XYZ file of C-alpha atoms in Angstrom:
670
model
C 81.124 -20.010 -48.641
C 81.159 -19.630 -52.859
C 78.500 -21.735 -54.364
C 79.247 -24.400 -56.556
C 77.306 -23.250 -59.589
C 79.274 -19.498 -58.963
C 82.351 -20.789 -59.483
C 81.295 -22.886 -62.809
C 79.782 -19.042 -63.721
C 83.455 -17.446 -63.366
C 84.963 -20.470 -65.469
C 83.063 -19.038 -68.494
C 84.775 -16.079 -68.362
C 88.145 -17.950 -68.841
C 86.383 -19.827 -72.048
C 83.567 -19.080 -74.848
C 80.129 -18.254 -73.481
C 79.066 -21.616 -75.445
C 81.832 -23.539 -73.370
C 79.030 -25.906 -71.175
C 76.658 -26.239 -74.269
C 79.684 -27.573 -76.326
C 80.356 -30.055 -74.289
C 77.147 -32.179 -74.482
C 77.733 -35.272 -76.377
C 76.108 -35.849 -79.511
C 74.609 -39.000 -78.352
C 72.301 -37.338 -76.121
C 70.724 -35.114 -78.645
C 70.593 -37.916 -80.804
C 68.245 -40.083 -78.039
C 66.041 -37.304 -77.885
C 62.749 -36.831 -79.406
C 63.230 -34.730 -82.663
C 61.989 -31.498 -82.350
C 62.961 -31.179 -78.853
C 66.492 -30.268 -79.111
C 67.223 -28.145 -75.885
C 67.010 -24.614 -75.591
C 70.232 -22.967 -75.046
C 70.226 -22.648 -71.165
C 68.830 -26.581 -71.248
C 72.237 -27.368 -72.802
C 74.128 -25.329 -70.866
C 72.045 -27.347 -68.004
C 73.590 -30.678 -69.698
C 77.011 -29.514 -70.224
C 77.793 -28.313 -66.916
C 77.035 -32.270 -65.735
C 79.452 -32.930 -68.276
C 82.258 -30.774 -66.735
C 81.513 -31.787 -63.159
C 81.364 -35.141 -63.770
C 84.551 -35.396 -65.798
C 86.808 -32.240 -64.876
C 85.749 -30.525 -61.699
C 88.632 -30.755 -59.617
C 86.796 -30.326 -56.607
C 84.368 -33.031 -56.512
C 84.023 -35.400 -53.263
C 85.449 -38.478 -53.539
C 84.178 -41.761 -52.047
C 81.049 -40.255 -51.556
C 77.461 -40.851 -53.772
C 77.170 -37.527 -55.975
C 74.061 -35.113 -55.129
C 73.490 -32.287 -57.221
C 70.724 -29.632 -57.257
C 69.574 -28.004 -60.616
C 67.257 -24.589 -59.715
C 65.152 -24.233 -62.836
C 62.131 -21.758 -63.149
C 58.619 -23.295 -63.117
C 58.112 -23.989 -67.381
C 61.843 -24.340 -67.940
C 61.764 -27.880 -68.942
C 63.147 -29.377 -65.982
C 62.132 -32.960 -67.428
C 63.680 -32.850 -70.707
C 66.941 -32.004 -68.766
C 66.440 -34.902 -66.665
C 65.986 -36.908 -70.225
C 69.370 -35.619 -71.464
C 70.854 -36.887 -68.190
C 69.290 -40.152 -68.114
C 70.958 -40.742 -71.681
C 74.364 -39.491 -70.355
C 74.217 -41.381 -67.259
C 72.971 -44.916 -69.330
C 76.432 -44.416 -71.479
C 78.733 -44.195 -67.899
C 77.281 -47.475 -66.735
C 74.211 -46.733 -65.121
C 70.833 -48.757 -65.507
C 68.783 -48.210 -62.779
C 66.946 -45.087 -62.239
C 64.508 -43.869 -59.161
C 62.167 -41.176 -59.944
C 60.484 -40.178 -56.799
C 58.195 -36.886 -56.067
C 55.731 -35.662 -53.863
C 52.823 -35.972 -55.905
C 50.711 -38.957 -57.906
C 50.053 -36.135 -60.310
C 53.722 -35.583 -61.355
C 54.238 -39.506 -61.156
C 51.457 -39.535 -63.980
C 52.994 -36.655 -66.167
C 56.502 -37.846 -66.160
C 55.297 -41.582 -66.733
C 53.862 -40.195 -70.071
C 57.066 -38.023 -70.849
C 59.218 -41.061 -70.088
C 57.423 -44.170 -71.299
C 54.145 -43.253 -73.792
C 55.637 -43.085 -77.161
C 52.202 -41.641 -78.743
C 51.938 -38.724 -76.175
C 52.655 -35.146 -77.592
C 54.925 -34.732 -75.024
C 56.994 -38.143 -74.977
C 60.536 -36.844 -74.601
C 63.070 -39.679 -76.421
C 63.683 -40.943 -79.628
C 61.447 -43.660 -81.682
C 64.525 -45.455 -81.447
C 67.057 -45.127 -78.766
C 70.691 -46.377 -79.487
C 73.932 -45.758 -77.848
C 76.188 -46.487 -80.419
C 75.017 -49.586 -82.511
C 73.398 -50.675 -79.229
C 69.706 -50.492 -78.929
C 68.340 -49.014 -75.556
C 64.747 -49.557 -74.031
C 63.445 -47.325 -71.578
C 61.556 -49.618 -69.000
C 59.357 -49.244 -66.151
C 60.222 -51.715 -63.209
C 58.673 -52.338 -59.612
C 62.540 -53.558 -58.371
C 65.674 -53.415 -59.553
C 66.538 -57.439 -58.610
C 65.587 -58.758 -62.083
C 66.091 -56.014 -64.067
C 67.841 -56.313 -67.775
C 71.022 -54.801 -67.206
C 70.690 -53.783 -71.126
C 67.562 -51.590 -70.084
C 66.881 -47.996 -68.638
C 65.151 -49.472 -65.595
C 62.798 -46.583 -64.195
C 60.988 -46.758 -60.605
C 58.323 -44.347 -60.202
C 56.829 -43.180 -56.705
C 56.255 -40.676 -54.458
C 58.027 -39.951 -51.574
C 55.885 -41.418 -49.089
C 55.215 -44.470 -51.552
C 58.652 -45.088 -51.394
C 59.004 -45.100 -47.749
C 55.625 -47.399 -47.438
C 57.237 -49.816 -49.988
C 60.595 -49.809 -48.099
C 59.750 -50.449 -44.995
C 56.914 -52.651 -45.437
C 58.117 -54.985 -48.252
C 56.157 -57.289 -50.184
C 56.692 -60.208 -52.510
C 58.518 -58.470 -56.248
C 57.952 -55.235 -54.528
C 61.411 -52.775 -53.922
C 63.545 -53.623 -50.887
C 66.796 -52.293 -49.738
C 68.239 -55.170 -51.378
C 67.933 -53.211 -54.789
C 70.242 -50.793 -53.644
C 73.186 -52.298 -51.687
C 74.449 -53.981 -54.437
C 73.640 -51.847 -57.495
C 74.391 -48.350 -58.308
C 71.496 -46.082 -58.942
C 70.646 -42.706 -60.229
C 67.747 -40.855 -57.818
C 66.139 -38.308 -59.669
C 63.852 -35.746 -57.347
C 61.439 -33.108 -58.827
C 60.085 -30.489 -56.332
C 63.182 -31.237 -54.527
C 62.279 -28.546 -52.142
C 59.937 -31.495 -50.337
C 63.156 -33.280 -49.028
C 64.183 -30.434 -46.838
C 62.014 -30.741 -43.984
C 65.375 -32.129 -42.313
C 67.186 -29.035 -42.835
C 64.737 -26.847 -41.353
C 65.075 -25.999 -37.382
C 63.229 -28.375 -35.321
C 60.928 -25.419 -33.715
C 59.986 -24.355 -37.543
C 58.163 -27.744 -38.452
C 54.733 -28.151 -37.635
C 53.106 -31.176 -36.902
C 52.521 -32.196 -40.832
C 56.139 -31.825 -41.649
C 57.447 -33.526 -38.742
C 55.466 -36.497 -39.742
C 56.248 -36.078 -43.283
C 59.972 -35.755 -41.835
C 60.189 -39.578 -39.593
C 58.008 -40.889 -42.747
C 60.316 -40.135 -45.485
C 63.074 -38.452 -45.187
C 65.560 -40.765 -43.436
C 64.515 -43.406 -45.914
C 65.484 -41.075 -48.798
C 69.333 -41.033 -47.077
C 69.024 -44.400 -46.615
C 68.590 -45.459 -50.161
C 71.064 -43.006 -51.438
C 74.080 -43.873 -49.064
C 74.129 -47.311 -49.937
C 76.413 -47.384 -52.561
C 79.591 -44.695 -52.781
C 78.500 -44.248 -56.665
C 74.754 -43.398 -56.287
C 73.986 -40.253 -57.963
C 70.744 -37.923 -56.665
C 69.933 -35.408 -58.811
C 67.440 -32.958 -57.346
C 65.207 -30.656 -59.278
C 63.419 -27.548 -57.916
C 61.927 -23.926 -58.940
C 61.456 -23.277 -55.737
C 64.180 -24.068 -53.149
C 64.873 -20.877 -50.571
C 68.479 -20.205 -50.163
C 67.924 -17.117 -47.955
C 67.554 -19.864 -45.047
C 71.104 -20.196 -44.035
C 71.139 -23.906 -43.484
C 69.524 -24.735 -46.817
C 72.118 -22.599 -48.377
C 74.788 -23.869 -46.608
C 73.788 -27.600 -47.420
C 73.382 -26.911 -51.076
C 76.735 -24.481 -51.053
C 78.510 -27.538 -53.034
C 75.894 -28.952 -55.017
C 73.620 -25.975 -56.670
C 75.485 -26.770 -60.022
C 73.148 -24.667 -61.859
C 70.896 -21.827 -61.473
C 68.254 -20.640 -63.564
C 65.725 -18.743 -62.043
C 61.953 -17.646 -62.755
C 63.415 -14.137 -63.367
C 65.913 -15.326 -65.894
C 63.499 -17.338 -67.837
C 61.039 -14.297 -68.238
C 63.972 -11.982 -69.299
C 64.584 -14.525 -71.841
C 61.264 -14.105 -73.409
C 60.275 -17.686 -72.686
C 57.026 -16.897 -70.551
C 54.240 -14.713 -71.233
C 53.727 -11.498 -69.848
C 51.183 -11.397 -66.609
C 48.174 -9.066 -66.527
C 46.033 -8.353 -63.504
C 42.775 -7.585 -64.248
C 40.614 -6.413 -61.353
C 36.433 -6.328 -61.585
C 33.999 -5.170 -58.922
C 31.835 -7.788 -60.277
C 30.278 -11.212 -58.714
C 32.506 -14.358 -59.789
C 30.228 -15.511 -62.488
C 30.496 -12.179 -64.294
C 34.005 -12.092 -63.974
C 33.919 -15.683 -65.425
C 32.295 -14.643 -68.814
C 34.651 -12.345 -69.324
C 37.516 -14.941 -68.730
C 35.367 -16.878 -71.652
C 35.121 -14.226 -73.694
C 38.956 -13.722 -73.892
C 39.339 -17.425 -74.025
C 37.340 -16.831 -77.016
C 39.078 -14.526 -78.891
C 42.014 -15.670 -78.366
C 41.134 -19.315 -80.259
C 39.463 -17.122 -83.393
C 43.068 -15.047 -83.292
C 45.013 -18.400 -83.323
C 42.818 -19.949 -85.822
C 42.836 -16.993 -88.523
C 46.487 -17.908 -87.912
C 46.142 -21.600 -89.178
C 47.202 -22.162 -85.239
C 45.702 -25.543 -83.895
C 45.657 -24.050 -80.340
C 42.878 -24.270 -78.007
C 42.795 -21.794 -74.753
C 42.118 -22.824 -71.131
C 40.784 -21.328 -68.224
C 41.169 -21.815 -64.482
C 38.773 -21.032 -61.972
C 40.226 -21.394 -58.630
C 38.154 -21.714 -55.872
C 39.075 -21.248 -51.923
C 37.846 -24.960 -50.745
C 36.510 -27.828 -52.763
C 32.565 -27.025 -51.574
C 33.108 -23.703 -52.904
C 34.650 -25.119 -56.341
C 31.905 -27.537 -57.338
C 29.264 -25.054 -55.941
C 30.815 -22.731 -58.880
C 31.150 -25.579 -61.190
C 27.106 -26.092 -61.208
C 27.097 -22.262 -61.202
C 28.777 -21.663 -64.032
C 27.194 -25.009 -66.013
C 23.981 -22.872 -65.747
C 25.268 -19.374 -66.150
C 26.611 -20.311 -69.777
C 23.511 -22.597 -70.570
C 21.421 -19.445 -70.225
C 23.977 -17.131 -71.391
C 22.081 -13.980 -73.202
C 23.074 -10.966 -75.662
C 22.088 -8.587 -72.543
C 24.928 -10.200 -70.824
C 27.516 -9.956 -73.319
C 26.440 -5.859 -73.954
C 26.903 -5.141 -70.415
C 30.144 -6.361 -70.869
C 31.100 -4.781 -73.812
C 29.518 -0.950 -72.697
C 31.405 -1.180 -69.293
C 34.430 -2.457 -69.168
C 37.486 -0.023 -69.966
C 40.016 -2.940 -70.460
C 41.596 -2.729 -74.045
C 41.694 -6.571 -74.741
C 37.794 -6.583 -74.052
C 37.105 -3.592 -76.342
C 39.678 -5.527 -78.701
C 37.453 -8.744 -78.464
C 34.099 -6.988 -79.389
C 36.226 -5.038 -82.516
C 37.154 -8.411 -83.812
C 33.862 -9.872 -83.818
C 31.944 -6.430 -85.383
C 34.653 -6.660 -88.366
C 34.539 -10.534 -88.852
C 30.600 -10.070 -88.933
C 30.572 -12.355 -86.072
C 27.096 -11.737 -84.105
C 26.524 -11.854 -80.250
C 23.764 -14.424 -80.702
C 26.407 -16.663 -83.024
C 29.056 -15.817 -80.322
C 26.475 -17.198 -77.529
C 26.043 -20.515 -79.353
C 29.449 -21.006 -79.923
C 30.547 -20.818 -75.959
C 27.313 -23.092 -75.042
C 29.149 -25.637 -77.591
C 32.890 -24.941 -76.210
C 32.401 -24.646 -72.609
C 29.418 -27.677 -72.090
C 29.497 -29.293 -69.333
C 31.241 -31.973 -71.430
C 33.946 -29.944 -71.609
C 34.637 -28.677 -68.392
C 36.828 -30.855 -65.706
C 37.250 -30.515 -62.011
C 40.159 -31.887 -60.175
C 39.836 -31.336 -56.515
C 39.266 -34.803 -55.389
C 42.510 -36.312 -54.016
C 40.955 -39.990 -55.250
C 40.480 -38.623 -59.160
C 41.148 -41.247 -61.643
C 44.028 -42.317 -63.919
C 42.378 -41.131 -66.706
C 41.412 -37.814 -65.135
C 45.336 -37.001 -64.159
C 45.923 -37.996 -67.674
C 43.254 -35.735 -69.675
C 45.019 -32.544 -66.974
C 48.164 -33.273 -68.472
C 47.352 -33.359 -71.970
C 45.187 -30.350 -72.301
C 47.342 -28.819 -75.317
C 46.365 -32.126 -77.441
C 44.116 -31.504 -80.211
C 41.925 -35.193 -79.267
C 41.623 -33.443 -75.592
C 38.427 -31.415 -75.503
C 38.580 -29.650 -72.310
C 38.335 -26.070 -72.363
C 37.692 -25.246 -68.583
C 39.380 -26.496 -65.000
C 37.959 -26.111 -62.016
C 40.372 -26.796 -58.780
C 41.558 -25.315 -55.441
C 44.791 -26.078 -54.757
C 45.931 -29.539 -56.671
C 47.620 -27.955 -59.084
C 49.776 -25.794 -57.628
C 52.679 -28.229 -58.269
C 53.596 -30.427 -61.242
C 51.166 -29.131 -63.845
C 52.421 -28.879 -67.147
C 50.182 -26.923 -69.634
C 51.230 -24.186 -71.964
C 47.706 -23.467 -73.442
C 46.585 -21.471 -69.801
C 46.154 -17.799 -70.733
C 42.897 -16.956 -68.161
C 43.386 -17.845 -64.141
C 39.870 -16.950 -62.742
C 40.074 -16.142 -58.869
C 36.534 -16.794 -57.476
C 37.266 -15.366 -53.732
C 38.307 -12.527 -52.540
C 40.220 -12.840 -48.898
C 44.108 -11.792 -48.041
C 46.410 -13.343 -45.578
C 49.144 -10.873 -45.498
C 50.867 -10.731 -42.202
C 53.151 -7.587 -41.512
C 52.924 -6.123 -45.035
C 54.625 -9.412 -46.345
C 52.239 -11.322 -48.533
C 50.736 -14.444 -46.646
C 51.159 -18.381 -47.579
C 48.059 -18.170 -49.543
C 49.238 -15.051 -51.943
C 52.768 -16.765 -52.549
C 50.971 -19.905 -53.546
C 48.611 -18.066 -55.935
C 52.088 -16.328 -57.145
C 53.434 -19.392 -58.042
C 50.555 -20.647 -59.490
C 50.869 -17.474 -61.996
C 54.193 -18.638 -62.406
C 53.059 -21.905 -63.757
C 50.512 -20.382 -66.190
C 52.973 -17.906 -67.476
C 55.024 -20.766 -69.505
C 54.856 -19.643 -73.225
C 52.561 -21.394 -75.269
C 54.851 -21.603 -78.565
C 53.264 -20.402 -82.115
C 54.564 -18.555 -84.878
C 53.302 -16.749 -88.078
C 55.978 -16.255 -90.260
C 59.180 -18.364 -90.703
C 61.522 -16.028 -89.165
C 59.858 -15.558 -85.584
C 60.982 -17.635 -82.802
C 58.867 -20.170 -81.752
C 59.264 -20.396 -78.014
C 59.821 -16.590 -77.391
C 57.432 -13.890 -77.175
C 57.608 -12.059 -80.531
C 55.429 -8.949 -79.735
C 57.496 -7.002 -76.615
C 58.264 -4.002 -78.766
C 54.660 -3.980 -80.637
C 51.837 -4.042 -77.811
C 49.402 -3.160 -80.164
C 49.834 -6.205 -82.152
C 46.205 -7.938 -82.335
C 48.264 -11.039 -81.580
C 50.149 -9.515 -78.226
C 46.681 -11.099 -76.095
C 48.418 -14.476 -77.149
C 51.603 -13.678 -75.184
C 49.324 -12.750 -72.137
C 48.171 -14.466 -68.838
C 45.402 -12.792 -67.400
C 44.529 -13.061 -63.971
C 41.001 -11.892 -63.488
C 40.132 -10.936 -59.657
C 37.850 -8.930 -57.940
C 38.427 -5.102 -57.101
C 40.478 -5.219 -54.281
C 43.685 -2.931 -54.437
C 45.589 -4.249 -50.608
C 44.905 -7.579 -52.293
C 46.671 -6.539 -55.505
C 49.282 -4.615 -53.879
C 50.201 -7.979 -51.379
C 50.149 -10.053 -55.163
C 52.192 -7.853 -56.807
C 54.767 -8.228 -53.970
C 54.584 -11.996 -54.216
C 54.958 -11.736 -58.135
C 58.069 -9.825 -57.746
C 59.484 -12.134 -55.122
C 59.234 -15.048 -57.477
C 60.509 -12.876 -60.444
C 56.997 -13.313 -62.680
C 56.790 -9.738 -62.433
C 59.827 -7.211 -63.090
C 61.276 -4.455 -60.377
C 60.454 -1.116 -61.905
C 64.111 0.348 -62.067
C 64.269 3.986 -60.942
C 60.906 4.461 -60.375
C 60.711 7.829 -58.345
C 57.277 10.194 -57.263
C 56.303 12.324 -60.480
C 54.717 15.709 -59.473
C 55.662 18.185 -62.111
C 53.722 17.975 -66.122
C 56.223 17.712 -68.676
C 56.100 20.542 -70.692
C 55.187 19.736 -74.289
C 54.919 21.249 -77.708
C 52.709 20.664 -80.885
C 54.255 19.345 -83.716
C 52.950 20.932 -87.217
C 49.873 19.642 -88.842
C 49.658 16.585 -86.736
C 47.856 18.329 -83.136
C 49.834 15.269 -81.387
C 51.744 16.429 -78.221
C 55.370 15.327 -78.325
C 57.579 15.403 -74.973
C 59.681 18.306 -75.156
C 62.662 16.567 -72.968
C 66.331 16.588 -73.052
C 68.479 13.849 -74.223
C 71.732 14.516 -72.383
C 72.159 10.705 -72.038
C 72.306 10.128 -75.781
C 75.143 12.526 -76.407
C 77.628 11.062 -73.931
C 79.992 8.431 -75.028
C 80.242 5.415 -72.624
C 83.228 3.577 -71.860
C 83.528 -0.162 -71.704
C 86.600 -2.006 -71.153
C 86.350 -5.473 -72.274
C 87.506 -8.172 -69.231
C 89.864 -9.727 -72.086
C 92.908 -7.058 -71.369
C 94.315 -9.775 -68.783
C 93.634 -13.617 -68.793
C 92.631 -15.193 -65.451
C 92.444 -18.855 -64.685
C 90.274 -19.713 -61.456
C 91.365 -21.351 -58.719
C 89.127 -24.336 -59.693
C 91.593 -24.969 -62.177
C 94.259 -24.885 -59.897
C 96.715 -21.639 -58.737
C 94.969 -18.468 -59.914
C 96.897 -16.090 -61.916
C 96.667 -12.843 -63.913
C 98.574 -11.918 -66.896
C 98.458 -8.245 -67.744
C 98.448 -6.880 -71.475
C 98.708 -3.982 -73.833
C 95.340 -2.438 -74.610
C 93.692 -0.247 -76.806
C 90.685 1.997 -77.606
C 88.131 2.586 -80.071
C 84.839 4.364 -81.034
C 81.924 2.650 -81.788
C 78.376 3.345 -82.450
C 75.774 1.650 -80.539
C 74.038 0.204 -83.807
C 77.370 -0.879 -84.989
C 76.778 -3.776 -82.338
C 73.746 -5.270 -84.244
C 69.991 -4.668 -83.779
C 69.851 -8.458 -82.359
C 72.501 -7.723 -80.057
C 70.900 -4.307 -78.642
C 67.649 -6.103 -78.418
C 69.145 -9.049 -76.510
C 70.661 -6.707 -74.006
C 67.626 -4.636 -73.493
C 65.660 -8.140 -72.697
C 68.105 -8.584 -69.938
C 66.896 -5.316 -68.024
C 63.068 -4.948 -66.874
C 63.762 -1.158 -67.268
C 63.813 -1.279 -70.807
C 60.178 -2.675 -71.119
C 58.002 -0.537 -73.369
C 55.660 0.380 -70.567
C 58.264 1.706 -68.843
C 59.921 3.523 -71.201
C 56.681 4.988 -72.284
C 56.674 6.913 -68.674
C 59.838 8.578 -69.133
C 59.204 9.443 -73.016
C 55.468 9.868 -73.463
C 55.720 10.245 -77.824
C 57.618 6.936 -77.889
C 55.809 4.388 -79.928
C 57.781 1.304 -79.963
C 60.962 -0.225 -78.694
C 62.069 -0.488 -82.432
C 61.634 3.324 -82.606
C 64.087 3.312 -79.213
C 66.373 1.264 -80.867
C 66.967 3.037 -84.193
C 65.895 6.703 -83.782
C 68.904 9.107 -82.900
C 66.407 10.514 -80.277
C 66.950 7.799 -78.507
C 70.066 4.937 -78.781
C 70.631 5.545 -82.209
C 73.427 8.475 -81.477
C 74.900 6.777 -78.527
C 78.722 6.254 -78.933
C 81.187 4.193 -77.073
C 84.587 3.750 -76.330
C 85.831 0.181 -76.278
C 89.030 -0.510 -74.643
C 91.157 -3.891 -74.953
C 93.372 -6.229 -76.718
C 94.077 -4.836 -80.227
C 92.909 -7.771 -82.163
C 89.874 -7.920 -79.791
C 88.497 -4.476 -80.236
C 89.211 -4.924 -83.935
C 87.252 -8.632 -84.303
C 84.613 -8.336 -81.325
C 82.974 -11.347 -80.665
C 79.565 -11.762 -79.886
C 79.685 -11.771 -76.246
C 82.024 -9.093 -76.120
C 78.945 -6.924 -78.065
C 76.557 -8.082 -75.596
C 78.931 -7.268 -72.974
C 79.277 -4.100 -74.088
C 75.946 -2.950 -74.813
C 74.282 -4.635 -71.537
C 76.871 -1.898 -69.744
C 76.321 0.921 -71.783
C 72.449 0.238 -71.681
C 73.427 -0.210 -67.243
C 74.620 2.869 -67.226
C 71.562 4.583 -69.373
C 69.118 3.350 -67.189
C 70.642 5.135 -64.442
C 70.955 8.460 -66.717
C 67.190 8.304 -67.844
C 65.780 7.966 -64.310
C 68.165 10.778 -62.985
C 67.032 13.224 -66.250
C 62.860 12.269 -65.279
C 64.050 13.001 -61.717
C 65.769 16.353 -62.345
C 63.114 17.833 -64.610
C 60.480 17.154 -61.723
C 58.844 13.703 -63.582
C 56.967 13.069 -66.124
C 53.316 12.727 -66.150
């Protein structure tokens, strides 16, 4: 069965690349907070809903509407929710039920939706549809809700079940849903799919959850044919046949973590292994954290880097909390000297170089660390009974007034934690749970936590730089590159790291290394005159070829979703371009869509390469590449940005194969 999102993907070929984005009504943007205009993929997510709501001809009739957004951790699902709330208010909906599995997410979302002084508040200061003012208001039930307001009930799934099945005065009851249409918004929606599993796959806890709340959610949803259920998740498992079938006509937008990373909206991730006791690994994390803080401050950026210390059990977390406090209080110059003289990692070496270049003595650094990582600036979040104030603190770590620098936790932050300034995760245990060569449940959870930490912390140091995207992919030696990297500090355990890498690739955080093959023969090299630098003497057959690209617009096609499919063949012509004619920004965007063209991977094939910019511009690499483009005469003479990107992506895909084949044919590179 064809997935809904694939049908909508195909529709773009009949329209422009901005078809869905252009459908978002202006009043949606006008009622979001100034400066929070959605990113392109969020605009598409909103526009797809408008298309489904108004123009999708195969929408089920006479039944409630259920749709799923599968969006990467950190991609801004809550902003899409806010935009949809505004949209549906204009379409007559006033009552919204937000439910989720975790109390922590409830508190975060309350701040996003209700707290106008919060840095993460999503709505405009004065909301209005037309000339009509609109208020966002939290309510306990809908029976006496103001029909002019946006009325929101916040609840956990378990709490919703309890409130509906043991009703109290002035509380939510099933009566709220019988006469009034509502919008149900489910965050972390994979938690409501227990019923989709086979009964034999349910453990005792899952079976109890199934009895406790899934029937309740379904009863509420089906109470009114005009109800809408919007599900959001980053971790839906569509490889399970029952889940894939369940969502075949409901998955409206698929934006996985892999694409989020390729588009430049995440940090890169580096695993730093050290055969050291936990406290010494923690001090390395503290050193890198303070180094980043100094780099940010030197560029007048008010960004405070955060460290997460992750333990296996609550008891171990509390023990390390106490050990860390003592360790910072007793920190000595000799402790830092030991790190300086023994650690091979470039980032740590750069940290000490920075200190020396700026005349910051180790004694002064220790004084800073004792202040910045004192006990009152550490927070432990392990108890189920953590106060509301603590929950708000953990979700506002980016705020200037929030002074916490380190978080101690076990697994309470695995879901719903929304913090951008996390740059170091220190794993304080050394266990593995792989089974039959596959990462275990704990390792997958760790990979997902890394995914949460990998969301990009926005900044820019010049007006021509993007704010929310990585800036130094083609300049890995730049001093600020470390401010775009999440470090995962682990004990030295090669088998665990292998399993973690598998989990990171499975979740899309780490790219697959394209076309890598075993390399045995040494590469022949030659010495350049007057330099002593060794340069790879490699063939460049791939960049002397002319690549052929046929644009799809040589015919027009109307897909079945809009009626009967028809194809009209047109006369085509061919024109030769240099790849550079497409534009540097187009080529860079095409490069970013492939995991092959990272600088680290290109360096394996071209040891003399100094940057991705050189790879794009030099005639030794992409500068000499030519391509023949076939299409309609008016098309090939006036290429659109979409045509250019399509052509560049196809050429680079072919070149990746050619480059890897050349490397293999030459016996590999060292």
